[in-house]
Amino acid sequence: MKILLAGGGGFFGGAVARLLAGRHELVIPSRAPSSLPPDLRPYGARFMEDLAAVVEEHRPDAIVNFLGILKERPAEGVTFERVNLDYTHRLLEGAAAAGTRRFVQISALGADASSPSRYLRTKGLAEDALAASGLEWAALRPSVIVGPGQKFFADLRGLARFAPLLAAPSDRLLQPVALSDAAECAVRALEPDIKCEVFELCGPERMSYADFFRASLRELAIRRPVLGLPRAFFAPALPLLALLPDPPMTRDQYRMTAADNVFSGKYRGAENLLGRPPVRAFGSPLR
């Protein structure tokens, strides 16, 4: 099977590409194919804003769309609407023209076209477009994915260099999923028996954001106290945080924490794709 991995050179996409390599013909569009990890460079292809044309050029049997952002850069034109939504529309347009039949969308836990968070809203609207496409599809909604190479861990290392302590909400929960399990789920979602279905990808443990910070620091072998505070405490600090080049929390991320980021029970979960219970997200050293 020929599979186009949009965003396949990133943290999650790269893990999926490595599971598929050698078993399928891969295409990974990249703005700079030479900057892909060495083991993925043989699959590199030219990225164009006209993603429909990219799909038509390669005519894949299936597409997996990892393209998405958590933080915007409006001055550069990098917005939720452009990356999370418009890029999905362009890939779907190309799929229709190229005769591609299967599409796996990497969405987000809590995706909802009516969400007050623009990130979750655009993810929900992208799912709606996928459902109306006429393709055979699967939408995967992961909670926070934990594994080596995740940007959060690099950010946490940076914060720990100058912050004597860290703070995170203690009254909201998340249910992190291991990178290995999330990648295996994405591969399984390409199978022909998975049709037109949403899956929520969560690990077995629910924890507060403060506990997630503590677990992450332990995995990184960094000793810093984490102060657990009510979510509302962070609201007054958002205008000041927005002045930083890379804010640790944006206004939209604050909106995302209005509800717990945990398995809802409305859809099937990771265990239904894996054929086994998911493993704990934390446990392997990430140094």
Short mmCIF file of C-alpha atoms in Angstrom, two decimals:
data_model
loop_
_atom_site.label_atom_id
_atom_site.label_comp_id
_atom_site.label_asym_id
_atom_site.label_seq_id
_atom_site.Cartn_x
_atom_site.Cartn_y
_atom_site.Cartn_z
CA MET A 1 0.00 0.00 0.00
CA LYS A 2 1.22 3.49 -0.82
CA ILE A 3 0.73 5.81 2.16
CA LEU A 4 1.22 9.57 2.27
CA LEU A 5 2.11 10.78 5.77
CA ALA A 6 1.37 14.49 6.02
CA GLY A 7 3.55 15.67 8.90
CA GLY A 8 5.23 12.28 8.96
CA GLY A 9 8.62 13.70 9.94
CA GLY A 10 7.45 14.95 13.34
CA PHE A 11 7.28 13.44 16.82
CA PHE A 12 4.16 11.31 16.32
CA GLY A 13 4.36 10.99 12.55
CA GLY A 14 7.94 9.77 12.67
CA ALA A 15 7.03 7.00 15.13
CA VAL A 16 4.26 5.82 12.80
CA ALA A 17 6.52 6.06 9.73
CA ARG A 18 9.09 3.81 11.40
CA LEU A 19 6.44 1.15 12.07
CA LEU A 20 5.28 1.29 8.44
CA ALA A 21 8.73 1.45 6.81
CA GLY A 22 9.68 -1.68 4.94
CA ARG A 23 6.08 -2.89 4.87
CA HIS A 24 4.55 -0.15 2.71
CA GLU A 25 5.58 2.49 0.19
CA LEU A 26 5.80 5.77 2.11
CA VAL A 27 5.69 9.40 1.01
CA ILE A 28 6.55 12.10 3.58
CA PRO A 29 6.12 15.64 2.19
CA SER A 30 8.55 18.05 3.84
CA ARG A 31 9.53 21.68 3.34
CA ALA A 32 13.13 20.52 3.71
CA PRO A 33 13.40 16.77 2.97
CA SER A 34 17.11 16.84 3.82
CA SER A 35 16.21 17.86 7.39
CA LEU A 36 14.13 14.74 8.00
CA PRO A 37 15.66 12.20 10.41
CA PRO A 38 18.22 10.14 8.47
CA ASP A 39 16.13 6.96 8.54
CA LEU A 40 13.13 8.79 7.04
CA ARG A 41 14.93 10.77 4.33
CA PRO A 42 14.46 8.08 1.66
CA TYR A 43 10.71 8.76 1.88
CA GLY A 44 10.98 12.55 1.70
CA ALA A 45 9.02 14.47 -0.94
CA ARG A 46 8.46 18.11 -1.77
CA PHE A 47 5.91 19.90 0.41
CA MET A 48 3.67 22.49 -1.23
CA GLU A 49 0.96 24.69 0.25
CA ASP A 50 -1.24 23.23 -2.48
CA LEU A 51 -1.54 19.92 -0.67
CA ALA A 52 -4.19 18.73 -3.09
CA ALA A 53 -1.57 18.86 -5.84
CA VAL A 54 0.87 16.92 -3.63
CA VAL A 55 -1.71 14.15 -3.21
CA GLU A 56 -2.52 14.11 -6.92
CA GLU A 57 1.18 13.90 -7.78
CA HIS A 58 1.79 10.82 -5.61
CA ARG A 59 -1.69 9.22 -5.82
CA PRO A 60 -1.48 7.30 -2.52
CA ASP A 61 -3.85 4.54 -1.47
CA ALA A 62 -4.11 6.08 2.00
CA ILE A 63 -3.31 9.34 3.78
CA VAL A 64 -2.47 9.85 7.45
CA ASN A 65 -2.74 13.51 8.45
CA PHE A 66 -0.58 14.54 11.41
CA LEU A 67 -0.58 18.24 10.49
CA GLY A 68 -1.60 20.43 13.42
CA ILE A 69 -0.34 23.08 15.80
CA LEU A 70 -0.94 23.81 19.48
CA LYS A 71 0.43 27.37 19.35
CA GLU A 72 -0.11 29.92 16.61
CA ARG A 73 2.37 32.27 14.93
CA PRO A 74 -0.03 34.75 13.31
CA ALA A 75 2.74 37.03 12.01
CA GLU A 76 3.93 34.08 9.90
CA GLY A 77 0.44 33.05 8.86
CA VAL A 78 0.56 29.95 11.04
CA THR A 79 -2.93 29.76 12.53
CA PHE A 80 -5.26 27.04 13.76
CA GLU A 81 -7.60 27.68 10.86
CA ARG A 82 -4.84 27.29 8.29
CA VAL A 83 -2.95 24.29 9.66
CA ASN A 84 -5.59 22.30 11.56
CA LEU A 85 -8.47 22.92 9.17
CA ASP A 86 -7.49 24.29 5.75
CA TYR A 87 -4.69 21.78 5.29
CA THR A 88 -7.16 18.97 6.01
CA HIS A 89 -9.55 20.36 3.39
CA ARG A 90 -6.72 20.45 0.85
CA LEU A 91 -5.68 16.87 1.57
CA LEU A 92 -9.30 15.71 1.24
CA GLU A 93 -9.64 17.58 -2.05
CA GLY A 94 -6.53 15.85 -3.35
CA ALA A 95 -7.75 12.47 -2.11
CA ALA A 96 -11.00 12.87 -4.05
CA ALA A 97 -9.12 13.78 -7.24
CA ALA A 98 -6.49 11.04 -6.87
CA GLY A 99 -8.86 8.21 -6.03
CA THR A 100 -7.45 7.75 -2.51
CA ARG A 101 -9.89 5.69 -0.48
CA ARG A 102 -8.58 5.68 3.11
CA PHE A 103 -7.83 8.65 5.37
CA VAL A 104 -6.65 8.60 9.00
CA GLN A 105 -6.99 11.94 10.74
CA ILE A 106 -4.93 12.68 13.85
CA SER A 107 -7.35 14.80 15.83
CA ALA A 108 -7.38 15.66 19.54
CA LEU A 109 -9.21 14.51 22.63
CA GLY A 110 -12.06 16.96 23.14
CA ALA A 111 -12.28 17.98 19.47
CA ASP A 112 -15.60 19.75 19.00
CA ALA A 113 -16.80 22.13 16.30
CA SER A 114 -18.54 24.21 19.00
CA SER A 115 -15.65 24.34 21.49
CA PRO A 116 -14.62 27.74 22.93
CA SER A 117 -11.02 26.69 22.22
CA ARG A 118 -10.10 27.50 18.62
CA TYR A 119 -7.65 24.61 18.60
CA LEU A 120 -10.33 22.09 19.57
CA ARG A 121 -12.89 23.82 17.36
CA THR A 122 -10.73 23.57 14.23
CA LYS A 123 -9.92 19.94 15.04
CA GLY A 124 -13.67 19.26 15.34
CA LEU A 125 -14.45 21.03 12.07
CA ALA A 126 -11.72 19.00 10.35
CA GLU A 127 -13.38 15.81 11.61
CA ASP A 128 -16.72 17.04 10.23
CA ALA A 129 -15.12 17.58 6.81
CA LEU A 130 -13.64 14.09 6.94
CA ALA A 131 -17.00 12.52 7.84
CA ALA A 132 -18.61 14.25 4.84
CA SER A 133 -15.84 13.23 2.42
CA GLY A 134 -17.18 9.86 1.33
CA LEU A 135 -13.84 8.21 2.14
CA GLU A 136 -13.18 5.28 4.43
CA TRP A 137 -11.79 7.07 7.46
CA ALA A 138 -10.74 6.92 11.08
CA ALA A 139 -10.23 9.87 13.41
CA LEU A 140 -7.85 9.33 16.33
CA ARG A 141 -8.24 11.61 19.34
CA PRO A 142 -5.18 11.20 21.56
CA SER A 143 -4.73 12.73 24.97
CA VAL A 144 -1.20 14.01 25.61
CA ILE A 145 1.24 11.64 23.91
CA VAL A 146 4.30 10.79 26.01
CA GLY A 147 7.55 9.62 24.49
CA PRO A 148 11.12 10.58 23.55
CA GLY A 149 11.33 13.63 21.32
CA GLN A 150 8.14 15.30 22.52
CA LYS A 151 8.47 19.08 22.44
CA PHE A 152 6.94 19.41 25.91
CA PHE A 153 9.95 17.69 27.46
CA ALA A 154 12.35 20.06 25.71
CA ASP A 155 10.24 23.00 26.93
CA LEU A 156 10.25 21.59 30.44
CA ARG A 157 14.03 21.31 30.41
CA GLY A 158 14.21 24.95 29.36
CA LEU A 159 11.86 26.12 32.11
CA ALA A 160 13.74 24.12 34.74
CA ARG A 161 16.99 25.90 33.88
CA PHE A 162 15.83 29.18 35.41
CA ALA A 163 12.63 28.42 37.38
CA PRO A 164 13.14 27.37 41.02
CA LEU A 165 9.66 25.82 40.98
CA LEU A 166 6.91 25.14 38.48
CA ALA A 167 3.13 25.51 38.74
CA ALA A 168 0.31 23.63 37.02
CA PRO A 169 -3.44 23.12 37.52
CA SER A 170 -4.31 20.58 40.18
CA ASP A 171 -8.08 20.54 39.56
CA ARG A 172 -8.10 19.28 35.97
CA LEU A 173 -7.24 15.78 34.78
CA LEU A 174 -5.59 14.29 31.71
CA GLN A 175 -4.99 10.69 30.64
CA PRO A 176 -1.66 10.52 28.78
CA VAL A 177 -0.99 7.81 26.20
CA ALA A 178 2.38 6.23 25.39
CA LEU A 179 3.88 7.12 22.02
CA SER A 180 4.38 3.43 21.21
CA ASP A 181 0.68 2.69 21.73
CA ALA A 182 -0.52 5.78 19.85
CA ALA A 183 1.70 4.87 16.88
CA GLU A 184 0.46 1.28 16.86
CA CYS A 185 -3.13 2.57 16.89
CA ALA A 186 -2.45 4.77 13.87
CA VAL A 187 -1.06 1.79 11.94
CA ARG A 188 -4.04 -0.36 12.93
CA ALA A 189 -6.45 2.38 11.79
CA LEU A 190 -5.19 1.88 8.23
CA GLU A 191 -6.66 -1.62 8.12
CA PRO A 192 -9.75 -2.08 5.89
CA ASP A 193 -12.05 -3.25 8.70
CA ILE A 194 -11.80 0.16 10.42
CA LYS A 195 -14.35 2.37 8.70
CA CYS A 196 -15.76 5.78 9.54
CA GLU A 197 -15.09 5.75 13.27
CA VAL A 198 -13.65 7.97 16.01
CA PHE A 199 -11.29 6.48 18.60
CA GLU A 200 -10.14 8.14 21.84
CA LEU A 201 -6.53 7.24 22.63
CA CYS A 202 -5.79 7.32 26.34
CA GLY A 203 -3.51 5.45 28.69
CA PRO A 204 -4.65 3.63 31.84
CA GLU A 205 -3.84 6.44 34.31
CA ARG A 206 -5.69 9.67 35.02
CA MET A 207 -3.65 12.39 36.68
CA SER A 208 -3.82 16.12 37.35
CA TYR A 209 -1.75 18.48 35.23
CA ALA A 210 0.41 19.10 38.30
CA ASP A 211 1.04 15.37 38.66
CA PHE A 212 1.77 15.15 34.94
CA PHE A 213 4.47 17.81 35.40
CA ARG A 214 5.90 15.88 38.37
CA ALA A 215 5.97 12.61 36.43
CA SER A 216 7.60 14.33 33.46
CA LEU A 217 10.32 15.84 35.65
CA ARG A 218 11.01 12.43 37.20
CA GLU A 219 11.36 10.88 33.74
CA LEU A 220 13.81 13.62 32.80
CA ALA A 221 15.74 13.21 36.09
CA ILE A 222 15.13 16.88 36.94
CA ARG A 223 14.44 17.88 40.53
CA ARG A 224 12.03 20.79 40.79
CA PRO A 225 9.01 21.24 43.05
CA VAL A 226 5.66 21.58 41.26
CA LEU A 227 3.01 23.73 42.89
CA GLY A 228 -0.50 22.48 42.17
CA LEU A 229 -2.98 25.36 41.94
CA PRO A 230 -6.61 25.77 40.88
CA ARG A 231 -6.97 26.41 37.17
CA ALA A 232 -8.56 29.82 37.81
CA PHE A 233 -5.30 31.00 39.39
CA PHE A 234 -3.63 31.10 35.96
CA ALA A 235 -6.20 33.37 34.27
CA PRO A 236 -4.83 36.71 35.58
CA ALA A 237 -1.31 35.75 34.43
CA LEU A 238 -2.29 35.12 30.79
CA PRO A 239 -1.74 38.73 29.54
CA LEU A 240 1.78 38.72 31.02
CA LEU A 241 2.56 35.26 29.67
CA ALA A 242 1.45 36.42 26.22
CA LEU A 243 4.38 38.88 26.19
CA LEU A 244 6.89 36.00 26.24
CA PRO A 245 8.33 34.71 22.93
CA ASP A 246 7.06 31.18 23.70
CA PRO A 247 4.40 31.40 26.44
CA PRO A 248 4.16 28.33 28.71
CA MET A 249 0.37 28.74 28.56
CA THR A 250 -1.67 30.62 25.94
CA ARG A 251 -5.21 31.89 26.28
CA ASP A 252 -6.43 29.14 23.98
CA GLN A 253 -4.61 26.47 25.98
CA TYR A 254 -6.29 27.86 29.10
CA ARG A 255 -9.66 27.41 27.37
CA MET A 256 -8.67 23.83 26.51
CA THR A 257 -8.30 23.04 30.22
CA ALA A 258 -11.89 24.04 30.96
CA ALA A 259 -12.75 20.33 30.90
CA ASP A 260 -10.79 17.23 31.85
CA ASN A 261 -8.75 15.71 29.00
CA VAL A 262 -9.78 12.11 29.67
CA PHE A 263 -11.59 9.20 28.00
CA SER A 264 -15.23 10.17 27.55
CA GLY A 265 -16.70 6.73 26.86
CA LYS A 266 -18.60 8.07 23.82
CA TYR A 267 -16.27 6.26 21.40
CA ARG A 268 -14.11 3.16 21.35
CA GLY A 269 -10.63 3.46 22.76
CA ALA A 270 -7.01 2.44 22.27
CA GLU A 271 -7.61 -1.07 23.59
CA ASN A 272 -10.04 -1.70 20.71
CA LEU A 273 -7.33 -0.94 18.16
CA LEU A 274 -4.48 -2.58 20.08
CA GLY A 275 -6.33 -5.75 21.05
CA ARG A 276 -4.92 -5.34 24.56
CA PRO A 277 -4.93 -2.77 27.38
CA PRO A 278 -2.71 0.28 26.75
CA VAL A 279 0.53 0.53 28.70
CA ARG A 280 1.40 3.24 31.22
CA ALA A 281 2.57 6.45 29.54
CA PHE A 282 5.41 6.92 32.04
CA GLY A 283 8.05 4.40 32.97
CA SER A 284 10.88 4.51 30.42
CA PRO A 285 13.74 6.98 30.90
CA LEU A 286 13.49 9.99 28.56
CA ARG A 287 16.92 11.43 29.20
#
